[in-house]
Structure formats: C-alpha cells, structure tokens
Coordinates of C-alpha atoms in Angstrom, one line a residue:
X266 CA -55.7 44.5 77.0
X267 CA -52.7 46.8 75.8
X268 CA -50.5 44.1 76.5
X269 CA -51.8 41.9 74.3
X270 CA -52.2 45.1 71.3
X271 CA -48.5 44.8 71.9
X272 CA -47.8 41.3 71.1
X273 CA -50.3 41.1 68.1
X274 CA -48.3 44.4 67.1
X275 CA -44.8 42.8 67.8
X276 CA -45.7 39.6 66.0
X277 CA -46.2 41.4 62.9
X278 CA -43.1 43.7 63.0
X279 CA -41.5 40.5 63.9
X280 CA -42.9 38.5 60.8
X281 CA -42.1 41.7 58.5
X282 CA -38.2 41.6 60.0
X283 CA -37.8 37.7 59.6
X284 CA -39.4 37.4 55.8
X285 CA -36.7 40.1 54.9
X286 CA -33.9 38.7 56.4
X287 CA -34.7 35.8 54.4
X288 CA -35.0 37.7 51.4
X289 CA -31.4 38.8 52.6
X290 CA -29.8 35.0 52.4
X291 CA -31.2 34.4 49.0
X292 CA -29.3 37.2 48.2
X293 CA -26.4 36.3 49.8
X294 CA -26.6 32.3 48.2
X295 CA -27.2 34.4 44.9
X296 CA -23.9 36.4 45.0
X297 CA -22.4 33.3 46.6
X298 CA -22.9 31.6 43.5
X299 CA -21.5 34.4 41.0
X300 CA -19.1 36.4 42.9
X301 CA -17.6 34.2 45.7
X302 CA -15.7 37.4 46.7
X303 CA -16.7 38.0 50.1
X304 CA -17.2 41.9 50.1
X305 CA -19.7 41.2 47.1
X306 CA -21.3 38.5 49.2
X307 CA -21.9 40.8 52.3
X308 CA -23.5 44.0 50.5
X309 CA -27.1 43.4 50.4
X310 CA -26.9 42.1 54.0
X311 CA -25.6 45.6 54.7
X312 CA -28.1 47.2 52.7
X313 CA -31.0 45.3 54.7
X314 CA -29.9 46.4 58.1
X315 CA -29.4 50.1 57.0
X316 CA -33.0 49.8 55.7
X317 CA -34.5 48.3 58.9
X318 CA -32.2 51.0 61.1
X319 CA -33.1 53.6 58.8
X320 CA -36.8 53.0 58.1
X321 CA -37.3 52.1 61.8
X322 CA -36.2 56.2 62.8
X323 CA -37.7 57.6 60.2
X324 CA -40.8 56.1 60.5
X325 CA -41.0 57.7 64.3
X326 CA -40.1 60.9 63.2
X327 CA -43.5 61.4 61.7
X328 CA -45.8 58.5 63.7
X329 CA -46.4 61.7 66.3
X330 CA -47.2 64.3 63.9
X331 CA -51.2 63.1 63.8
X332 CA -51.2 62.5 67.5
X333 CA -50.2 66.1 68.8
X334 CA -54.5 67.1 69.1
X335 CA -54.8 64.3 71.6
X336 CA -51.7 65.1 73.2
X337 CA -52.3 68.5 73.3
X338 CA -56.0 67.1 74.9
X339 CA -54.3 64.6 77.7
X340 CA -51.6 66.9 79.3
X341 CA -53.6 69.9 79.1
X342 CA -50.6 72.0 77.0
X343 CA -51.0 74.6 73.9
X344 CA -50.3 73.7 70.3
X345 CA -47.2 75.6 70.7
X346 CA -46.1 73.4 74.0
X347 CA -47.8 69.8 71.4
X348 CA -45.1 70.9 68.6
X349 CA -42.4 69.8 71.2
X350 CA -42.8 66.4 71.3
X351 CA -42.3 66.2 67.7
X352 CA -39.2 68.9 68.4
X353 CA -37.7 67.1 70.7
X354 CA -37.1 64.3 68.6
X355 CA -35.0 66.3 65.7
X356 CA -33.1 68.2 68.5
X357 CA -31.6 64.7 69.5
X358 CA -31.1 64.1 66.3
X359 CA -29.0 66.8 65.0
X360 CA -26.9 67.0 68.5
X361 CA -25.6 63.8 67.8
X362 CA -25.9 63.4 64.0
X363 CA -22.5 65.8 63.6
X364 CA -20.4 62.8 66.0
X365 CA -21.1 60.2 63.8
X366 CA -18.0 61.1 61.6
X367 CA -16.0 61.0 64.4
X368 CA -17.7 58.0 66.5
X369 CA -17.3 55.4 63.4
X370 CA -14.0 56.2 63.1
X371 CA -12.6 55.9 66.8
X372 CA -15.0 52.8 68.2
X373 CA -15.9 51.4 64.4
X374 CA -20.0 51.8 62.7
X375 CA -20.9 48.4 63.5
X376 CA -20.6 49.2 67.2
X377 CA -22.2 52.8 66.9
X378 CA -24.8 51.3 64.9
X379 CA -25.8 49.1 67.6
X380 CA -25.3 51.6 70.3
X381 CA -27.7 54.4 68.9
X382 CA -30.7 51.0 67.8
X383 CA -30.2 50.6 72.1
X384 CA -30.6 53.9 73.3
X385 CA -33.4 53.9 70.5
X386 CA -35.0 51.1 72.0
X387 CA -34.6 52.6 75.6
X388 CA -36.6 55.3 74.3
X389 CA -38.9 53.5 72.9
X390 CA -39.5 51.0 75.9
X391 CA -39.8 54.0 78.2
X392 CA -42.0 56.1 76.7
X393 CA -45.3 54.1 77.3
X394 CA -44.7 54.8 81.4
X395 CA -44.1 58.7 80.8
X396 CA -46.1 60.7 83.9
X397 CA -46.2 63.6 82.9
X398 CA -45.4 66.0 79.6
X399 CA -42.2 66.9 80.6
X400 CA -41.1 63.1 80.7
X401 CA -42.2 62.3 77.2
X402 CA -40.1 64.8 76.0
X403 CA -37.0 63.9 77.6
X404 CA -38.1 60.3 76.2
X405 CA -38.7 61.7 72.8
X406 CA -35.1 63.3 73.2
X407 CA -33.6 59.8 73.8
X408 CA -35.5 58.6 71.0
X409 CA -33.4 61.1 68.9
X410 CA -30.3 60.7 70.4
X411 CA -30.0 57.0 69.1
X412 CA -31.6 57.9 65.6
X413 CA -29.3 60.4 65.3
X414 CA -26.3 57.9 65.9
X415 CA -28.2 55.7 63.6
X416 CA -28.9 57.5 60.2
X417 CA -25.6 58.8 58.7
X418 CA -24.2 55.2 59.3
X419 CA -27.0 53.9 57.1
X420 CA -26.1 55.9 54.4
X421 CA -22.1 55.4 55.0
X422 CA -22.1 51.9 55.4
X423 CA -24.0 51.6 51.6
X424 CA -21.5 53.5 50.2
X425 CA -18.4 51.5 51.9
X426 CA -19.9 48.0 50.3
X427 CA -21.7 48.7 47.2
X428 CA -19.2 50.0 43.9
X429 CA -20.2 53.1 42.3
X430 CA -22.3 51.8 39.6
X431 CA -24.3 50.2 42.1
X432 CA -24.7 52.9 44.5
X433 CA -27.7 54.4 42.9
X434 CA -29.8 51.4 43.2
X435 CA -28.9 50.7 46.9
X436 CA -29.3 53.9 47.8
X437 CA -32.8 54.0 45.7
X438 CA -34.1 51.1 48.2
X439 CA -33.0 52.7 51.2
X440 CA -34.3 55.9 50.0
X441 CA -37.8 54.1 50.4
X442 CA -37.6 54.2 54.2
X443 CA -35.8 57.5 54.5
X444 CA -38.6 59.3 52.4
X445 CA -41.5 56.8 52.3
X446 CA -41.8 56.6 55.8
X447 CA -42.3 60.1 57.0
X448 CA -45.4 60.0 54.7
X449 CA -46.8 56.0 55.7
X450 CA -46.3 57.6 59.6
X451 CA -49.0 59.9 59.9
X452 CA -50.8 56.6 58.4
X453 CA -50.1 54.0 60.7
X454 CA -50.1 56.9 63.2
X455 CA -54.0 57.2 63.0
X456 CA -54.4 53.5 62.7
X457 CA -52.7 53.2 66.0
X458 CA -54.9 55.6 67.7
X459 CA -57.8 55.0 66.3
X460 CA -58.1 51.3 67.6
X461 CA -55.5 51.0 69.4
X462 CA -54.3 53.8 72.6
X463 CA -51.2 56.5 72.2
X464 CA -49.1 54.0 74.0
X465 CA -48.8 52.0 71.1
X466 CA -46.8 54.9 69.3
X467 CA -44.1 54.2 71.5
X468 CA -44.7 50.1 71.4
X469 CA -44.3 50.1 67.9
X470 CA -40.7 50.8 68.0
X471 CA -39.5 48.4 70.3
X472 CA -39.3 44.9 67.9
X473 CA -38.3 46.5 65.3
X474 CA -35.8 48.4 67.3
X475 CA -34.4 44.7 68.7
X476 CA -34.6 43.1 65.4
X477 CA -32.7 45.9 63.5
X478 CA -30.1 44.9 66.2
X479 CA -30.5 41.4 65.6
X480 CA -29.6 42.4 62.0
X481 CA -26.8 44.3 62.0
X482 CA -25.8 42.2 64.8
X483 CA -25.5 39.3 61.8
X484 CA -25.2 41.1 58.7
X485 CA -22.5 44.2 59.5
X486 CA -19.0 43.0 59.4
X487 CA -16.2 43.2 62.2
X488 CA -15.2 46.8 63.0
X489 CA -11.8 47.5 61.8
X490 CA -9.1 48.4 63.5
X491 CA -10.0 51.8 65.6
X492 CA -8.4 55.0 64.3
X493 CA -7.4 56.9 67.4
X494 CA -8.4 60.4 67.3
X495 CA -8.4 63.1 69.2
X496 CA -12.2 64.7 70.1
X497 CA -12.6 68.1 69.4
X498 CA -14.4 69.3 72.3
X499 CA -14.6 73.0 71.1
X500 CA -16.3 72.4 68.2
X501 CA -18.6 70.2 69.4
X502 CA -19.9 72.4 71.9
X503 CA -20.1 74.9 69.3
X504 CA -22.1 73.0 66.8
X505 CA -24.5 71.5 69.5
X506 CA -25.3 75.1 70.5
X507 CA -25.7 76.7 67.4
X508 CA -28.1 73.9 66.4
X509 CA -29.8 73.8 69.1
X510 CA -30.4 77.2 69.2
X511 CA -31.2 78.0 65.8
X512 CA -33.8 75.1 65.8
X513 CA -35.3 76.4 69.4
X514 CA -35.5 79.9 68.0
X515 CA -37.0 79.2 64.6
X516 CA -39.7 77.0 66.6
X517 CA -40.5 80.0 68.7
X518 CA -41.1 82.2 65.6
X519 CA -44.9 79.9 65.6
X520 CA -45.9 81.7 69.1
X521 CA -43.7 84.8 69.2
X522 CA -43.4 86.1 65.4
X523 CA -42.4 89.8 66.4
X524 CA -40.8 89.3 69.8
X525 CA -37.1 90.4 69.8
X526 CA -35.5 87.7 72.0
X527 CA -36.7 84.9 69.3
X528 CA -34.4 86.6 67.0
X529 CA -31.7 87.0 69.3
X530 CA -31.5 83.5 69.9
X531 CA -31.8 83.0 65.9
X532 CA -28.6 85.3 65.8
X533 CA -27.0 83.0 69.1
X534 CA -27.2 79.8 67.1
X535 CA -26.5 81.1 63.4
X536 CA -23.3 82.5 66.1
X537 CA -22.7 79.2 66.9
X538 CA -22.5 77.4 63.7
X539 CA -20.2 80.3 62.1
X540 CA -17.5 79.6 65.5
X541 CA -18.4 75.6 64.4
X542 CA -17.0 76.5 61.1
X543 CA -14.2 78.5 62.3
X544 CA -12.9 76.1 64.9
X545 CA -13.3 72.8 62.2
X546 CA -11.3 75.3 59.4
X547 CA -8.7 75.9 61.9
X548 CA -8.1 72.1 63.2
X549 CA -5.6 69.5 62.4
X550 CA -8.3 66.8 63.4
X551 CA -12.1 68.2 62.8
X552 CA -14.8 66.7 64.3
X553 CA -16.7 66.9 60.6
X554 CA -14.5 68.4 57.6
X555 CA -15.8 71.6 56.6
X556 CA -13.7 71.4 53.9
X557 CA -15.5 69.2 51.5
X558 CA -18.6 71.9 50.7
X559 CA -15.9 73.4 48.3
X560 CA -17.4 70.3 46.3
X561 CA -19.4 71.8 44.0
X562 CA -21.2 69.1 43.1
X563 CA -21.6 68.0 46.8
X564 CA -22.9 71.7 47.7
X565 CA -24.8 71.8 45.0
X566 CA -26.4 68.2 45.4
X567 CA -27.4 69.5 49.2
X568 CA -29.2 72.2 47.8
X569 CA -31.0 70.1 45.2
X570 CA -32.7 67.6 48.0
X571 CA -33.1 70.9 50.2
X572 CA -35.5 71.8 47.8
X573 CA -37.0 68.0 47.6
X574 CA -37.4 67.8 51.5
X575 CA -39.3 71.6 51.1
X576 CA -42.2 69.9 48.9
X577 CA -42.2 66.7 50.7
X578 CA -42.9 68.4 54.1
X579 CA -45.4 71.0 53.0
X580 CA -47.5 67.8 52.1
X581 CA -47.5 66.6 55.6
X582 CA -48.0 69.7 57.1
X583 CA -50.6 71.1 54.6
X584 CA -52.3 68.2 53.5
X585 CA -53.7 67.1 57.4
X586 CA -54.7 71.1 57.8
X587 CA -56.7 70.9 54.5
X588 CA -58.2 67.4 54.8
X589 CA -58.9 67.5 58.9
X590 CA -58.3 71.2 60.1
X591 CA -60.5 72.3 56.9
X592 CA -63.0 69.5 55.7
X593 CA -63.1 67.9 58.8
X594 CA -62.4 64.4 58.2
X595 CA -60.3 62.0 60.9
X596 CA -56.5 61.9 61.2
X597 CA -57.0 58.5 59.8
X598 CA -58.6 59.6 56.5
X599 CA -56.1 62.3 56.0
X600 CA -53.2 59.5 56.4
X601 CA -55.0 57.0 53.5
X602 CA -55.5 60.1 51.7
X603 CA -51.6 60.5 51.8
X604 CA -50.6 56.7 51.3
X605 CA -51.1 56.4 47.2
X606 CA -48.3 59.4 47.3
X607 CA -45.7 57.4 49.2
X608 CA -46.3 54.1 47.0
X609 CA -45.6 56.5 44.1
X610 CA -42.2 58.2 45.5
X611 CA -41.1 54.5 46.8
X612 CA -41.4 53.3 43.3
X613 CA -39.9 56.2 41.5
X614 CA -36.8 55.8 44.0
X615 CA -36.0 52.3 43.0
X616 CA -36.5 53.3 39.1
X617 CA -34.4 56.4 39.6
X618 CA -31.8 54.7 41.2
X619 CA -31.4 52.1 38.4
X620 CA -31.0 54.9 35.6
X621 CA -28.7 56.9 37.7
X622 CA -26.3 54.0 37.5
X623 CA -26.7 53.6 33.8
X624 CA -27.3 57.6 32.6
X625 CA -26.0 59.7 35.4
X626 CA -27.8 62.0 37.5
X627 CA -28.8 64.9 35.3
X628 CA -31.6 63.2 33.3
X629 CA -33.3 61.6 36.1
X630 CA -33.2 64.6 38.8
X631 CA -34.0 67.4 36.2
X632 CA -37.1 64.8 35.0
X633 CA -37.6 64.7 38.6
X634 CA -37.8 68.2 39.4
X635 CA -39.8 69.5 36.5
X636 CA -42.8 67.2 37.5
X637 CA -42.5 68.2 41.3
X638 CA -43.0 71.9 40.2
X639 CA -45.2 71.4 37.8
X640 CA -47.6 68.7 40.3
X641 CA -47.0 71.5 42.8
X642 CA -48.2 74.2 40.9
X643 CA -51.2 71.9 40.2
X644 CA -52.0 71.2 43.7
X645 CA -52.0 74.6 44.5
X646 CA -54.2 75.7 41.6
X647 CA -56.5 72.9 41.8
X648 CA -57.5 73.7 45.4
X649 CA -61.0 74.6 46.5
X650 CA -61.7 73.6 42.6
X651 CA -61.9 70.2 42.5
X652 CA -62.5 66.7 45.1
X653 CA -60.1 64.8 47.5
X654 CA -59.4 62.2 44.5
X655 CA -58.1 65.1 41.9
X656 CA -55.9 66.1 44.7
X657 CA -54.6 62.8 45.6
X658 CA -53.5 62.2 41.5
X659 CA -51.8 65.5 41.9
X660 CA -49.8 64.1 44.9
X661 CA -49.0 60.6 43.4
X662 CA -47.7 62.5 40.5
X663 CA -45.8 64.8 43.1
X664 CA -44.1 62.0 44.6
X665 CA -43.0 60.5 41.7
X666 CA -41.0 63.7 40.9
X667 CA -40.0 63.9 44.7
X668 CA -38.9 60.1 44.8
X669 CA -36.6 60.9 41.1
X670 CA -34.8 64.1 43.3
X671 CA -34.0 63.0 46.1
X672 CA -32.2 59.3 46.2
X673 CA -29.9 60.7 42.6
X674 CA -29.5 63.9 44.1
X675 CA -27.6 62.1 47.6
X676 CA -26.0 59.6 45.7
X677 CA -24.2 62.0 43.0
X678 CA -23.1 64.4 45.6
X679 CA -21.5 61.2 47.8
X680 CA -20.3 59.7 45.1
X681 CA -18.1 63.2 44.2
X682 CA -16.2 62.6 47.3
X683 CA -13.1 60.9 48.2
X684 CA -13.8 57.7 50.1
X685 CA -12.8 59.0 53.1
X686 CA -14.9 61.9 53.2
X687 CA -17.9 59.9 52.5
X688 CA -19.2 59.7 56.6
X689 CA -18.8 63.3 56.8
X690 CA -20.8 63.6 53.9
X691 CA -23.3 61.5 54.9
X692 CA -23.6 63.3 58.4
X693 CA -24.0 66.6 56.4
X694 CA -26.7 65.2 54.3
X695 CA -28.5 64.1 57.3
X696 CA -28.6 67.4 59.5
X697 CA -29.5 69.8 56.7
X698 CA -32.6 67.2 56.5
X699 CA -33.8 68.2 59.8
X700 CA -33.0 72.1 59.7
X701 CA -34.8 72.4 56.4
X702 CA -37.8 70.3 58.1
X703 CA -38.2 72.4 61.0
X704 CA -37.6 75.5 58.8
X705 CA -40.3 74.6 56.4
X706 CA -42.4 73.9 58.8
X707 CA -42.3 76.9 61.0
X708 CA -42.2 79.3 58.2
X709 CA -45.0 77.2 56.2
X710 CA -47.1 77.4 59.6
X711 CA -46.3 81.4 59.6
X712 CA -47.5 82.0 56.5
X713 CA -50.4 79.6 56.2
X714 CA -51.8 81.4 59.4
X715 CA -51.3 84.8 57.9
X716 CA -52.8 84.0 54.7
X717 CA -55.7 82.7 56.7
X718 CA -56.2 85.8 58.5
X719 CA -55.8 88.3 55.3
X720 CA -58.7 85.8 53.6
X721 CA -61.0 85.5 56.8
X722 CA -64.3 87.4 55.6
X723 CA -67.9 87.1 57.3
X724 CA -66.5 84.1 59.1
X725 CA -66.2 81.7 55.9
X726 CA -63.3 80.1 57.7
X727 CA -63.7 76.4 55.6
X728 CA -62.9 79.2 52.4
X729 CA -60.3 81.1 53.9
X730 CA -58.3 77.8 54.8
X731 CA -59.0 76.8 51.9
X732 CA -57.1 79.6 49.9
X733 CA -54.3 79.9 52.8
X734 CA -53.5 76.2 51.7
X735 CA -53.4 77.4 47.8
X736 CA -51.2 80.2 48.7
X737 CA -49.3 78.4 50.4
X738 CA -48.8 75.3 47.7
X739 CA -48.1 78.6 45.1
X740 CA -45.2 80.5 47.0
X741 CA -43.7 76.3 47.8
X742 CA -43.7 75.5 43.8
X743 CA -42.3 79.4 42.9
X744 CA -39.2 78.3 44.9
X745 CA -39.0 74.8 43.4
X746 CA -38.2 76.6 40.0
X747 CA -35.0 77.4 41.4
X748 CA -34.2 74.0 41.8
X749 CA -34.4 73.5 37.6
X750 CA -32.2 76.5 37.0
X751 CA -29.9 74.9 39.8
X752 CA -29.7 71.2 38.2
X753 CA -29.3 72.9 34.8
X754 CA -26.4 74.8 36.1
X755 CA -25.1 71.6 37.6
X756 CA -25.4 69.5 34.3
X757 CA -22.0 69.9 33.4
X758 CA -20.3 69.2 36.5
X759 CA -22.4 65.7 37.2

C-alpha cells in the first residue's frame, strides 16, 4: 500500500516539476525574442532550478518539526533525544554550508549543485528503511550534508545571471521557497501523517530531489574553467568544530539549563569560530573571506534578516504549542492554521522585490519591519483574548512584514559586494540562518517553559500556557524594535 502512496505522491511532485519547467521555456522563447543575448536567455532557467533546489531543502527542514510526538512515540526516546532528528539536519547543513565558497570555485557550482541534490536524494531514499533511532539520524545528517552543498549556490548562481536591477525580483521568487516553505512544512507534514505513514516524510523528497537534478542538469550552464586552489584544512577543521559545538551546546541548554559542562562546550565552539576567524584573517587563500563583514551594509543587512528569521521561527515553534500543546487541536489543524501566513509572506516577497529594484531597499525593509513589530506586538497582546481567526489575521499581517525584510534585506547586502565575494556572501547568509534558528529556538523553548512554570496556579495549565505564549510573543517583538533603529541607521548607507 505505501508503494503505491508513493507513486500517487511522486506523480504529483513530478506534474508540479514538469508544468514549471514549462513555464521556464516560455520564458526562455520570451527573452529569445527580445534579447537574443545568450546570458539574458539563460537566467530564468537558472532562477527555476535554484527555486526547485532551494525549495526542495527547505521544505525538509521543517516537514519533521510536526512529526517529533510520534517519533518520540515509535523509538521510545525523550523530547530532548525527538529534537535531534530535526538537529541533525542543520548540523549537516552548516558543516558543509562554509565549503561552498571554496567547492564552486575549484570543481565549478553546476557540478556541486548536482552533487549535494545526490547525496540529498541518498538521504532521502534511505531514510524510509532506517531500523533504529540512531540510523535516522545519521540519515537526517546526510540529508543536510547535500542541502548544505545546495543552498548558498542557489542564491550565488541568481546573482551571477541576473543584473542588479533585476536581482531584487529574482531573489523575491526564490525567497518564496527559502521562507515559504519552512511554514507550508509543518502543513504538508501533518497531511502526510495523517493519511498517509512517517515514511512518506522521507518519500517526499526523492522526485523532487531527481527532478531538481534533471533541472539544473538542463538549465545551469557549463562550469567554467576550474580555479585551482589550495584547501585550507586548518580552518575548516576549525569552523566545523566551533559550529558544531556551539549548536550541540546551545541544544543541550533545553535538558541541562544550569549544568556547567553545556557551557563549557558553548565556550569550546564560540573557541572554535574565534581560531576560524583568526586562521581565515591570517591566510593568503581563505576558505571563506572574513574580510568582507567590514561591509557595513553587508553586516548590517545580516543583522536585519537575523531579526526576520527571529519572528519567523517563534511562529513555528509557538504557534503548534498554543494551537496543539494548549487547545488541543491536531498537528494538522495547527499547520492550516499556519498556511494563510505563508501565502501572505510569499506574496509580499515577490512585491518587495519589485520595489527594491525600482526604490532601493530602505522603504520596503523599514515598511517591512514596522508591521512585523507592530503584528508581533499584536499577537502577543491578543492572546488568550480573542479566537484562532483573530490570531491568524495577526499572522497574515506578520508575514507580510516578514516576507518585505527578508528577500531586500539579502539582496542589498549581496548586492554591496564585489562580484567575486558574492559566494562567500551567500554562504554567510546561509549559516547565520541556521545558528539564529536553533538559537531562537532553544532559548524561545527556555523561556516559554519558565514562564509556564512562574504562571502555573491551581493546575490551570491551558491559562498558564496560554500567558507563557504572550510572554513569549512580548519579549520576541521588544527585540524587533531594534531592527527599526538598525534600518534607520542603515538608510544612508543603502
């Protein structure tokens, strides 16, 4: 029976793949007929196969998050041991993610493009047949070592074959998948295991995963000529321990808030980074050039979606505690509950990528962050206070002020660097992603509990959650006002 779930399944990821690489010739007879320059004609190609790769990895990253409870239920494990399987998956990620730089440069992005979409796929085809915890995690690593090959070349190879004054509205459509699809995930994640088995959260991956291929198998253009480069060994090493470590650690702060030894491997990976940053300061040939956060407007820009990734993640995490955890719906109504917000931030992407190429960056990100603080400050008043549909207005209108930050905010901060710094850019972008996520997450999850406990009275625990959620929405929004002073500060510079 789960065989044929799978081919119904793969049909319609297969359907989905072919009607847009359709929609990718008409675009390519379209520029053929007003630009027959070649680069011109190749572009939206590009931009479809970044959007398959991209949306495809992204999408995974949060298909699991509903699942941990029945996880946690078939192998028997804690919710601290659950947490892992989602874990895994951004530790794979952010080992690799810092390579890219290096990798597209040496062997060319078209072939580490298709290399990470195999080991994706690997992962993918694998996990189904995993016996025992301990083997869907090293699955799930997999997973994350070919999405981590595969992101920053989305966002590189946009910016290599789209001009400047188009790079807002490329990057606006890809931006769809890279911060639509964490919130459709927890979505299609109860879908799948409501009717269909967990299994299918690994199936899912694998047509997409070979038609992506197929895609940037026929879209990307020839790798150029390799650059030969010597690997810097030390500071990889360096950079894959301090990540790793500081990602490990902060995850332990859930189960073991006031033990020492979480710290101390805090301190061991924050270690690591600093020797990163030493040995990449210090080298004729970096493995990723530390050099270009003296960018103002990069740094700055970094900061700016730091904040953006902040409210989007305390939506997945709070939102499926209030509406399941709390009120007791399914996993499934918590992920429609979610949906209008991510047809909101998908739309506002595309619009704020337009009037970044024609205004600049300061009028649509400021507009953007005003109305995430001001939807966030709502949410977190409006809790306890009024119905599920209130709060759902609240988070369209929290998306659309998400989905006007974040696209702008990447694209003005790329677009300040030299061509050549671009993939190093691009790979920074990517890894502060995932240490902000598990960041907010841990410390969200700290603070939620504790807020919980300090409310807890006579057993009420449906109120106490209740105002642990509020509290938590209140101290998010409090720091989003530093993002307004921060793009005001930055007006000049964009």
């Amino acid at each position: 029976m789960l065989r044929y779930k799978v081919y119904i399944v793969s049909f319609f990821n297969i359907y989905f793949v072919y009607r847009s690489i359709c929609f990718g010739q008409e675009l390519f007879t379209m520029q053929e007929t007003d630009h027959p320059d070649t680069k011109s004609v190749s572009k939206w190609g590009v931009l479809i196969a970044a959007l398959l790769g991209g949306f495809m990895v992204i999408l995974n990253n949060s298909l699991m998050n509903v699942a941990l409870p029945y996880f946690m239920e078939l192998f028997q494990i804690t919710a601290v041991e659950g947490q892992w399987i989602v874990t895994a998956f951004a530790l794979g990620m952010a080992i690799v993610m810092p390579l890219t730089s290096y990798l597209s440069k040496r062997f060319g992005p078209k072939k580490i493009f298709l290399i990470g979409t195999f080991i994706f796929f690997a992962g993918s085809l694998a996990g189904p047949f995993s016996w025992n915890f301990t083997s869907i995690i090293f699955f799930r690593l997999l997973q994350g070592f070919g999405g981590g090959l595969i992101m920053p070349l989305t966002m590189m190879l946009i910016f290599k074959h789209f001009p400047k004054n188009e790079r807002g509205l490329a990057l606006g459509i890809w931006g769809v998948a890279a911060m639509v699809a964490p919130t459709i995930g927890p979505t299609l994640g109860g879908i799948l295991l409501e009717f269909f088995s967990w299994e299918m959260l690994f199936y899912i991956n694998v047509p997409t995963a070979f038609i992506a291929a197929g895609a940037a198998v026929y879209f990307l253009q020839k790798d150029s000529e390799p650059i030969m480069l010597r690997f810097d060994w030390l500071g990889f090493l360096f950079i894959s321990f301090g990540l790793v470590a500081a990602m490990v650690g902060i995850d332990f702060l859930q189960s073991y808030p006031g033990d020492l030894w979480v710290y101390g491997i805090i301190a061991a990976g924050v270690a690591g980074i600093l020797l990163f940053i030493w040995q990449e300061l210090r080298s004729d040939e970096p493995l990723l050039n530390i050099r270009i956060l003296k960018n103002a407007v990069f740094s700055g820009s970094l900061i700016v979606i730091s904040f953006s990734v902040m409210a989007m993640f305390s939506v997945l995490l709070l939102v499926p505690i209030l509406i399941q955890d709390i009120y007791g719906y399914s996993p499934l109504y918590a992920g429609f509950a979610l949906f209008p917000q991510a047809i909101s931030m998908g739309i506002a992407m595309t619009i704020g990528g337009r009037v970044l190429d024609k205004k600049g960056p300061y009028i649509v990100i400021m507009f953007g962050v005003v109305t995430t603080t001001i939807a966030t400050f709502a949410i977190g008043f409006s809790i306890g206070q009024v119905g599920i549909m209130v709060l759902i207005v609240c988070l369209i209108f929290q998306g659309i002020g998400n989905g006007l930050i974040n696209t702008p905010a990447s694209t003005a901060g790329l677009n300040a660097l030299k061509e050549e710094h671009v993939p190093a850019g691009s790979a920074f972008n990517n890894v502060s992603r995932q240490l902000i996520k598990v960041i907010c997450i841990v410390f969200l999850s700290i603070f939620f509990e504790y807020r919980r406990g300090a409310h807890l009275t006579a057993n009420d625990w449906t109120v106490a959650g209740e105002r642990a959620v509020q509290d938590s929405y209140l101290l998010v929004a409090s720091l989003l006002v530093a993002s307004i002073i921060l793009v005001f500060y930055l007006r000049k510079r964009w």
